[in-house]
Amino acid sequence: MPDLLSHAFIAFTICTLLSLRYDWLSGEYVTVGMAGAFIPDMAKIKLLVDAATVEAALDIPFDWLGVHTLGGALVAVLVGVVVVNRSDRRRVFGLLSLGAASHLFADALLLKASGRSYEVLWPLTQYHPPTPGLYLSTDIWLTGVTGSVAVAAYLLVQYRA
């Protein structure tokens, strides 16, 4: 799954570069940002648990795509914030949100046959924004590019330190 690794590299790069500005942004917090980048892909649980099963268990309409939107990601971020120490909640909220936002933004650039992205801003709007179609989620080259940029960011931060 090259796109998942690319999302991790993008979040790592962003958080690592931010660590130049914020002294508190250590390796542990960079990892939190990377974890945030995985949040929207929790929708892939649908491969194991069908939406109809969840719908029957909860007795409410359900679709896994909702997790892969702004609203679903925000709910998952809030769950993540609740499970950490009170003193870390603001930082964890910001970093999980940053990681999830970077994932949603990168996915909004995917090549789609319709020329339109998915409902990325749901529940605010059901609008499907146009996508520039820069790459496919299966493109291996993207992992190489994002990985190279991540290594460069890491070396830059190590050189500055």
XYZ file of N, CA, C and O in Angstrom:
644
model
N 0.844 -1.178 0.000
C 0.000 0.000 0.000
C 0.898 1.253 0.000
O 1.177 1.833 1.048
N 1.332 1.682 -1.190
C 2.274 2.803 -1.258
C 1.698 4.114 -0.747
O 2.438 4.946 -0.209
N 0.396 4.316 -0.897
C -0.156 5.601 -0.462
C -0.107 5.768 1.055
O 0.117 6.878 1.547
N -0.267 4.712 1.816
C -0.201 4.815 3.274
C 1.200 5.215 3.734
O 1.362 6.077 4.604
N 2.209 4.627 3.125
C 3.583 4.997 3.445
C 3.866 6.436 3.025
O 4.540 7.180 3.741
N 3.324 6.842 1.896
C 3.495 8.232 1.451
C 2.867 9.204 2.446
O 3.434 10.262 2.732
N 1.706 8.858 2.969
C 1.063 9.725 3.968
C 1.932 9.843 5.219
O 2.047 10.923 5.809
N 2.540 8.750 5.628
C 3.435 8.785 6.788
C 4.642 9.671 6.496
O 5.054 10.473 7.349
N 5.218 9.555 5.312
C 6.359 10.395 4.939
C 5.991 11.877 4.904
O 6.761 12.734 5.347
N 4.815 12.197 4.378
C 4.382 13.598 4.309
C 4.233 14.169 5.714
O 4.724 15.269 6.010
N 3.565 13.444 6.602
C 3.380 13.927 7.979
C 4.723 14.030 8.697
O 4.960 14.991 9.444
N 5.602 13.051 8.487
C 6.935 13.100 9.091
C 7.674 14.347 8.645
O 8.291 15.044 9.463
N 7.621 14.649 7.355
C 8.313 15.823 6.826
C 7.770 17.104 7.438
O 8.541 17.955 7.895
N 6.463 17.244 7.467
C 5.850 18.454 8.020
C 6.227 18.621 9.492
O 6.663 19.693 9.921
N 6.058 17.571 10.272
C 6.340 17.654 11.710
C 7.827 17.855 11.981
O 8.203 18.609 12.888
N 8.680 17.218 11.200
C 10.121 17.372 11.382
C 10.546 18.797 11.078
O 11.345 19.395 11.814
N 10.012 19.378 10.016
C 10.346 20.765 9.701
C 9.787 21.727 10.755
O 10.434 22.726 11.092
N 8.614 21.424 11.289
C 8.060 22.253 12.367
C 8.901 22.167 13.638
O 8.907 23.091 14.441
N 9.608 21.055 13.812
C 10.452 20.911 15.003
C 11.612 21.905 14.999
O 12.211 22.167 16.041
N 11.919 22.469 13.839
C 12.926 23.534 13.785
C 12.427 24.785 14.494
O 13.208 25.529 15.080
N 11.132 25.003 14.433
C 10.524 26.200 15.030
C 10.108 25.977 16.494
O 10.223 26.855 17.318
N 9.601 24.766 16.787
C 9.077 24.481 18.120
C 9.976 23.474 18.826
O 10.059 22.320 18.419
N 10.601 23.900 19.894
C 11.537 23.045 20.627
C 10.855 21.836 21.265
O 11.480 20.791 21.434
N 9.599 21.963 21.643
C 8.893 20.863 22.291
C 8.549 19.739 21.311
O 8.216 18.639 21.735
N 8.649 20.002 20.022
C 8.249 19.025 19.011
C 9.362 17.999 18.810
O 10.121 18.027 17.857
N 9.434 17.062 19.746
C 10.465 16.017 19.734
C 9.973 14.805 18.930
O 8.875 14.811 18.376
N 10.789 13.778 18.908
C 10.472 12.576 18.144
C 9.141 11.943 18.504
O 8.436 11.428 17.638
N 8.796 11.966 19.785
C 7.517 11.375 20.201
C 6.340 12.111 19.567
O 5.370 11.499 19.137
N 6.443 13.431 19.520
C 5.359 14.214 18.944
C 5.320 14.093 17.424
O 4.245 14.158 16.818
N 6.475 13.928 16.795
C 6.505 13.677 15.351
C 5.747 12.384 15.059
O 4.969 12.299 14.096
N 5.918 11.390 15.906
C 5.205 10.123 15.753
C 3.698 10.327 15.895
O 2.911 9.694 15.182
N 3.284 11.207 16.777
C 1.857 11.507 16.928
C 1.314 12.112 15.635
O 0.231 11.747 15.168
N 2.072 13.012 15.029
C 1.654 13.591 13.754
C 1.537 12.544 12.669
O 0.605 12.561 11.850
N 2.474 11.599 12.666
C 2.417 10.513 11.692
C 1.204 9.620 11.948
O 0.555 9.163 10.995
N 0.892 9.377 13.195
C -0.304 8.586 13.524
C -1.560 9.288 13.026
O -2.505 8.640 12.569
N -1.571 10.609 13.119
C -2.703 11.369 12.595
C -2.908 11.165 11.108
O -4.031 11.189 10.613
N -1.804 10.944 10.387
C -1.907 10.723 8.946
C -2.569 9.395 8.615
O -3.059 9.196 7.505
N -2.615 8.482 9.560
C -3.262 7.186 9.326
C -4.761 7.225 9.618
O -5.488 6.304 9.233
N -5.223 8.247 10.293
C -6.621 8.299 10.736
C -7.619 8.146 9.591
O -8.518 7.305 9.680
N -7.517 8.911 8.508
C -8.532 8.746 7.453
C -8.557 7.352 6.834
O -9.616 6.884 6.406
N -7.428 6.669 6.816
C -7.405 5.326 6.235
C -7.952 4.263 7.175
O -7.964 3.083 6.822
N -8.413 4.668 8.354
C -9.130 3.713 9.198
C -10.394 3.237 8.492
O -10.959 2.208 8.842
N -10.811 3.972 7.469
C -11.971 3.567 6.682
C -11.724 2.236 5.983
O -12.670 1.553 5.590
N -10.463 1.833 5.859
C -10.155 0.557 5.218
C -10.523 -0.641 6.091
O -10.403 -1.779 5.666
N -11.009 -0.371 7.279
C -11.546 -1.439 8.131
C -12.703 -2.127 7.407
O -13.015 -3.286 7.669
N -13.281 -1.415 6.436
C -14.396 -1.997 5.674
C -14.007 -3.300 4.985
O -14.865 -4.103 4.647
N -12.714 -3.517 4.798
C -12.260 -4.774 4.208
C -12.474 -5.948 5.167
O -12.574 -7.093 4.738
N -12.519 -5.647 6.452
C -12.717 -6.684 7.460
C -14.143 -6.721 8.004
O -14.669 -7.787 8.311
N -14.731 -5.542 8.176
C -16.075 -5.445 8.751
C -16.957 -4.664 7.785
O -16.724 -3.478 7.536
N -17.942 -5.318 7.252
C -18.846 -4.698 6.293
C -19.675 -3.611 6.968
O -20.053 -3.733 8.143
N -19.969 -2.535 6.229
C -20.771 -1.440 6.771
C -22.156 -1.927 7.190
O -22.725 -1.435 8.169
N -22.697 -2.889 6.479
C -24.021 -3.421 6.824
C -24.008 -4.085 8.194
O -24.987 -4.006 8.949
N -22.889 -4.706 8.548
C -22.764 -5.341 9.864
C -22.799 -4.286 10.962
O -23.477 -4.448 11.980
N -22.059 -3.206 10.749
C -22.041 -2.113 11.725
C -23.415 -1.463 11.802
O -23.911 -1.142 12.887
N -24.039 -1.288 10.642
C -25.369 -0.692 10.594
C -26.377 -1.528 11.383
O -27.204 -0.993 12.135
N -26.298 -2.838 11.240
C -27.222 -3.727 11.964
C -26.948 -3.703 13.465
O -27.872 -3.716 14.275
N -25.676 -3.619 13.845
C -25.315 -3.617 15.262
C -25.722 -2.311 15.945
O -26.173 -2.320 17.090
N -25.572 -1.198 15.244
C -25.885 0.103 15.839
C -27.324 0.546 15.574
O -27.804 1.480 16.207
N -27.963 -0.082 14.607
C -29.330 0.256 14.211
C -29.449 1.702 13.741
O -30.452 2.371 13.983
N -28.403 2.173 13.073
C -28.402 3.500 12.454
C -27.691 3.380 11.099
O -26.882 2.474 10.899
N -27.991 4.278 10.159
C -27.279 4.238 8.875
C -25.777 4.442 9.091
O -25.356 5.256 9.924
N -24.961 3.676 8.357
C -23.520 3.741 8.551
C -22.800 3.504 7.234
O -23.217 2.672 6.424
N -21.711 4.247 7.031
C -20.846 4.049 5.871
C -19.415 4.351 6.296
O -19.152 5.364 6.947
N -18.500 3.470 5.945
C -17.102 3.648 6.338
C -16.475 4.876 5.686
O -15.482 5.402 6.185
N -17.013 5.347 4.562
C -16.456 6.517 3.898
C -16.464 7.743 4.822
O -15.612 8.616 4.708
N -17.392 7.787 5.746
C -17.468 8.914 6.673
C -16.209 9.107 7.487
O -15.860 10.226 7.871
N -15.471 8.037 7.749
C -14.219 8.138 8.504
C -13.158 8.858 7.673
O -12.275 9.513 8.208
N -13.284 8.761 6.348
C -12.294 9.333 5.441
C -12.679 10.750 5.012
O -12.417 11.182 3.897
N -13.336 11.477 5.904
C -13.744 12.856 5.647
C -13.296 13.732 6.810
O -12.822 13.235 7.837
N -13.476 15.025 6.649
C -13.104 15.977 7.704
C -13.826 15.675 9.011
O -13.210 15.633 10.075
N -15.117 15.422 8.942
C -15.889 15.147 10.156
C -15.473 13.858 10.835
O -15.308 13.805 12.051
N -15.288 12.804 10.054
C -14.855 11.527 10.624
C -13.470 11.602 11.225
O -13.201 11.041 12.290
N -12.570 12.300 10.536
C -11.212 12.464 11.057
C -11.233 13.266 12.360
O -10.498 12.945 13.302
N -12.084 14.285 12.426
C -12.168 15.088 13.648
C -12.652 14.249 14.830
O -12.104 14.348 15.932
N -13.630 13.395 14.601
C -14.115 12.517 15.679
C -12.992 11.601 16.154
O -12.771 11.430 17.361
N -12.232 11.023 15.222
C -11.125 10.136 15.587
C -10.025 10.901 16.320
O -9.434 10.383 17.276
N -9.760 12.118 15.906
C -8.758 12.953 16.594
C -9.208 13.210 18.023
O -8.411 13.125 18.963
N -10.473 13.532 18.214
C -10.980 13.797 19.560
C -10.886 12.563 20.449
O -10.595 12.680 21.646
N -11.101 11.389 19.878
C -10.924 10.157 20.652
C -9.454 10.030 21.057
O -9.139 9.686 22.200
N -8.557 10.319 20.135
C -7.128 10.258 20.441
C -6.711 11.239 21.510
O -5.854 10.953 22.341
N -7.331 12.402 21.520
C -7.005 13.431 22.510
C -7.454 13.004 23.903
O -6.769 13.263 24.898
N -8.573 12.340 23.986
C -9.120 11.924 25.278
C -8.220 10.901 25.977
O -8.170 10.851 27.200
N -7.488 10.098 25.219
C -6.720 9.013 25.824
C -5.309 9.422 26.264
O -4.566 8.575 26.752
N -4.944 10.697 26.119
C -3.613 11.134 26.554
C -3.736 11.989 27.819
O -4.829 12.412 28.202
N -2.603 12.229 28.443
C -2.587 13.068 29.643
C -3.140 14.456 29.340
O -2.939 14.991 28.252
N -3.792 15.014 30.315
C -4.401 16.328 30.161
C -3.377 17.380 29.710
O -3.682 18.248 28.904
N -2.153 17.284 30.179
C -1.128 18.277 29.839
C -0.692 18.197 28.375
O -0.177 19.175 27.828
N -0.905 17.069 27.720
C -0.486 16.890 26.325
C -1.626 17.062 25.328
O -1.405 16.972 24.121
N -2.819 17.301 25.775
C -3.988 17.263 24.894
C -3.945 18.290 23.767
O -4.281 17.976 22.629
N -3.531 19.511 24.056
C -3.492 20.531 22.992
C -2.497 20.156 21.909
O -2.776 20.285 20.719
N -1.326 19.711 22.324
C -0.301 19.335 21.345
C -0.734 18.121 20.535
O -0.576 18.089 19.317
N -1.292 17.138 21.210
C -1.744 15.934 20.520
C -2.886 16.275 19.560
O -2.913 15.793 18.420
N -3.798 17.124 19.988
C -4.886 17.549 19.104
C -4.323 18.209 17.847
O -4.725 17.888 16.719
N -3.399 19.129 18.029
C -2.819 19.829 16.887
C -2.078 18.905 15.943
O -2.225 18.999 14.716
N -1.292 17.998 16.499
C -0.488 17.107 15.656
C -1.327 16.027 14.970
O -1.104 15.719 13.796
N -2.289 15.447 15.689
C -3.185 14.486 15.042
C -3.985 15.169 13.934
O -4.157 14.609 12.843
N -4.438 16.382 14.197
C -5.191 17.139 13.191
C -4.325 17.466 11.985
O -4.770 17.369 10.835
N -3.090 17.858 12.239
C -2.164 18.170 11.154
C -1.906 16.941 10.280
O -1.935 17.018 9.042
N -1.672 15.813 10.907
C -1.457 14.581 10.156
C -2.673 14.185 9.344
O -2.562 13.828 8.162
N -3.849 14.250 9.958
C -5.082 13.894 9.247
C -5.354 14.869 8.101
O -5.748 14.463 7.005
N -5.114 16.159 8.344
C -5.335 17.165 7.299
C -4.378 16.958 6.122
O -4.776 17.106 4.963
N -3.133 16.601 6.420
C -2.188 16.358 5.329
C -2.633 15.155 4.495
O -2.503 15.151 3.275
N -3.187 14.149 5.143
C -3.698 12.969 4.439
C -4.882 13.358 3.550
O -4.918 12.996 2.364
N -5.837 14.083 4.109
C -7.018 14.471 3.337
C -6.638 15.360 2.156
O -7.183 15.222 1.054
N -5.679 16.268 2.368
C -5.229 17.148 1.288
C -4.553 16.338 0.185
O -4.818 16.542 -1.008
N -3.659 15.427 0.569
C -2.964 14.606 -0.429
C -3.959 13.749 -1.213
O -3.813 13.587 -2.435
N -4.965 13.213 -0.543
C -5.962 12.400 -1.242
C -6.851 13.238 -2.153
O -7.392 12.729 -3.130
N -7.005 14.508 -1.853
C -7.802 15.382 -2.711
C -7.096 15.652 -4.040
O -7.720 16.131 -4.984
N -5.810 15.326 -4.130
C -5.041 15.529 -5.363
C -5.007 14.285 -6.254
O -4.402 14.307 -7.327
N -5.641 13.203 -5.817
C -5.615 11.942 -6.558
C -6.316 12.052 -7.911
O -7.259 12.829 -8.077
N -5.853 11.240 -8.847
C -6.478 11.142 -10.155
C -7.764 10.324 -10.028
O -7.742 9.190 -9.545
N -8.859 10.914 -10.419
C -10.158 10.247 -10.388
C -10.766 10.300 -11.786
O -10.619 11.301 -12.495
N -11.442 9.260 -12.189
C -12.040 9.205 -13.519
C -13.056 10.331 -13.730
O -13.180 10.873 -14.820
N -13.761 10.693 -12.669
C -14.783 11.740 -12.773
C -14.184 13.144 -12.799
O -14.870 14.105 -13.144
N -12.915 13.260 -12.395
C -12.309 14.593 -12.302
C -12.676 15.308 -11.010
O -12.308 16.447 -10.794
N -13.404 14.634 -10.165
C -13.841 15.203 -8.893
C -13.367 14.330 -7.746
O -13.309 13.113 -7.852
N -13.044 14.968 -6.634
C -12.619 14.248 -5.445
C -13.854 13.743 -4.699
O -14.980 13.916 -5.148
N -13.635 13.146 -3.556
C -14.754 12.676 -2.735
C -15.234 13.818 -1.831
O -14.683 14.920 -1.852
N -16.215 13.572 -1.005
C -16.794 14.604 -0.126
C -15.856 14.881 1.038
O -16.168 14.621 2.196
N -14.708 15.458 0.758
C -13.646 15.612 1.744
C -14.070 16.505 2.921
O -13.614 16.306 4.042
N -14.937 17.454 2.693
C -15.330 18.396 3.756
C -16.632 18.014 4.460
O -17.183 18.817 5.209
N -17.110 16.783 4.245
C -18.326 16.348 4.921
C -18.092 16.371 6.421
O -17.018 16.028 6.862
N -18.958 16.826 7.269
C -20.370 17.144 7.111
C -20.653 18.614 6.811
O -21.804 19.001 6.773
N -19.611 19.411 6.575
C -19.841 20.820 6.267
C -20.546 20.987 4.926
O -21.418 21.846 4.775
N -20.146 20.187 3.959
C -20.749 20.227 2.636
C -20.575 18.873 1.962
O -19.644 18.141 2.280
N -21.495 18.565 1.058
C -21.388 17.331 0.291
C -20.756 17.581 -1.076
O -20.784 16.730 -1.951
N -20.149 18.735 -1.237
C -19.507 19.129 -2.490
C -18.307 18.231 -2.793
O -17.510 17.936 -1.908
N -18.203 17.808 -4.026
C -17.064 17.017 -4.498
C -16.146 17.977 -5.253
O -16.405 18.268 -6.418
N -15.074 18.469 -4.612
C -14.227 19.458 -5.292
C -13.494 18.836 -6.478
O -13.213 17.636 -6.491
N -13.197 19.665 -7.492
C -12.416 19.129 -8.614
C -11.023 18.745 -8.141
O -10.478 19.339 -7.209
N -10.447 17.736 -8.767
C -9.123 17.281 -8.397
C -8.176 17.490 -9.574
O -8.568 17.268 -10.719
N -6.948 17.914 -9.293
C -5.999 18.093 -10.397
C -5.505 16.760 -10.971
O -4.929 16.732 -12.050
N -5.725 15.670 -10.265
C -5.340 14.362 -10.776
C -3.851 14.202 -10.957
O -3.375 13.809 -12.018
N -3.092 14.489 -9.912
C -1.636 14.441 -10.012
C -1.059 13.038 -9.999
O 0.006 12.800 -10.559
N -1.753 12.098 -9.364
C -1.207 10.745 -9.232
C -2.308 9.779 -8.824
O -3.394 10.190 -8.433
N -1.987 8.499 -8.936
C -2.872 7.442 -8.455
C -2.410 6.993 -7.076
O -1.223 7.123 -6.744
N -3.292 6.433 -6.298
C -2.903 5.955 -4.967
C -1.978 4.749 -5.062
O -1.306 4.410 -4.089
N -1.922 4.118 -6.202
C -1.062 2.947 -6.386
C 0.302 3.284 -6.989
O 1.115 2.380 -7.206
N 0.564 4.565 -7.270
C 1.843 4.961 -7.873
C 2.992 4.761 -6.888
O 3.014 5.363 -5.812
N 3.949 3.944 -7.285
C 5.116 3.672 -6.441
C 6.058 4.874 -6.406
O 6.673 5.153 -5.383
N 6.160 5.611 -7.510
C 7.094 6.728 -7.579
C 6.808 7.766 -6.502
O 7.730 8.423 -6.009
N 5.542 7.920 -6.129
C 5.188 8.908 -5.111
C 5.821 8.568 -3.768
O 6.284 9.456 -3.045
N 5.886 7.287 -3.450
C 6.530 6.857 -2.212
C 8.009 7.203 -2.242
O 8.572 7.650 -1.237
N 8.647 7.028 -3.383
C 10.061 7.386 -3.522
C 10.301 8.877 -3.350
O 11.237 9.296 -2.667
N 9.435 9.681 -3.942
C 9.577 11.144 -3.835
C 9.339 11.604 -2.405
O 10.148 12.357 -1.833
N 8.229 11.167 -1.812
C 7.933 11.615 -0.445
C 8.959 11.074 0.547
O 9.314 11.754 1.506
N 9.453 9.862 0.321
C 10.492 9.292 1.180
C 11.789 10.066 1.076
O 12.461 10.327 2.076
N 12.156 10.473 -0.130
C 13.381 11.267 -0.328
C 13.272 12.629 0.352
O 14.229 13.103 0.977
N 12.122 13.239 0.237
C 11.911 14.534 0.900
C 11.960 14.364 2.418
O 12.517 15.203 3.129
N 11.402 13.262 2.929
C 11.431 12.992 4.373
C 12.866 12.812 4.857
O 13.246 13.337 5.914
N 13.675 12.087 4.103
C 15.085 11.897 4.469
C 15.812 13.234 4.453
O 16.606 13.545 5.352
N 15.538 14.053 3.445
C 16.170 15.378 3.363
C 15.780 16.247 4.561
O 16.632 16.951 5.135
N 14.509 16.203 4.946
C 14.063 16.981 6.109
C 14.746 16.491 7.380
O 15.179 17.298 8.207
N 14.846 15.175 7.525
C 15.520 14.595 8.697
C 16.971 15.036 8.747
O 17.479 15.456 9.803
N 17.670 14.964 7.623
C 19.082 15.372 7.587
C 19.253 16.857 7.854
O 20.196 17.271 8.533
N 18.322 17.661 7.356
C 18.363 19.100 7.616
C 18.241 19.392 9.104
O 19.011 20.177 9.655
N 17.296 18.747 9.760
C 17.086 18.962 11.194
C 18.287 18.456 11.986
O 18.737 19.099 12.940
N 18.842 17.326 11.601
C 20.024 16.782 12.294
C 21.217 17.700 12.104
O 22.012 17.900 13.028
N 21.362 18.265 10.913
C 22.474 19.189 10.628
C 22.321 20.469 11.442
O 23.304 20.988 11.960
N 21.085 20.958 11.557
C 20.833 22.189 12.328
C 21.083 21.982 13.814
O 21.470 22.888 14.519
N 20.823 20.780 14.299
C 20.996 20.485 15.731
C 22.452 20.309 16.002
O 23.132 20.822 16.748
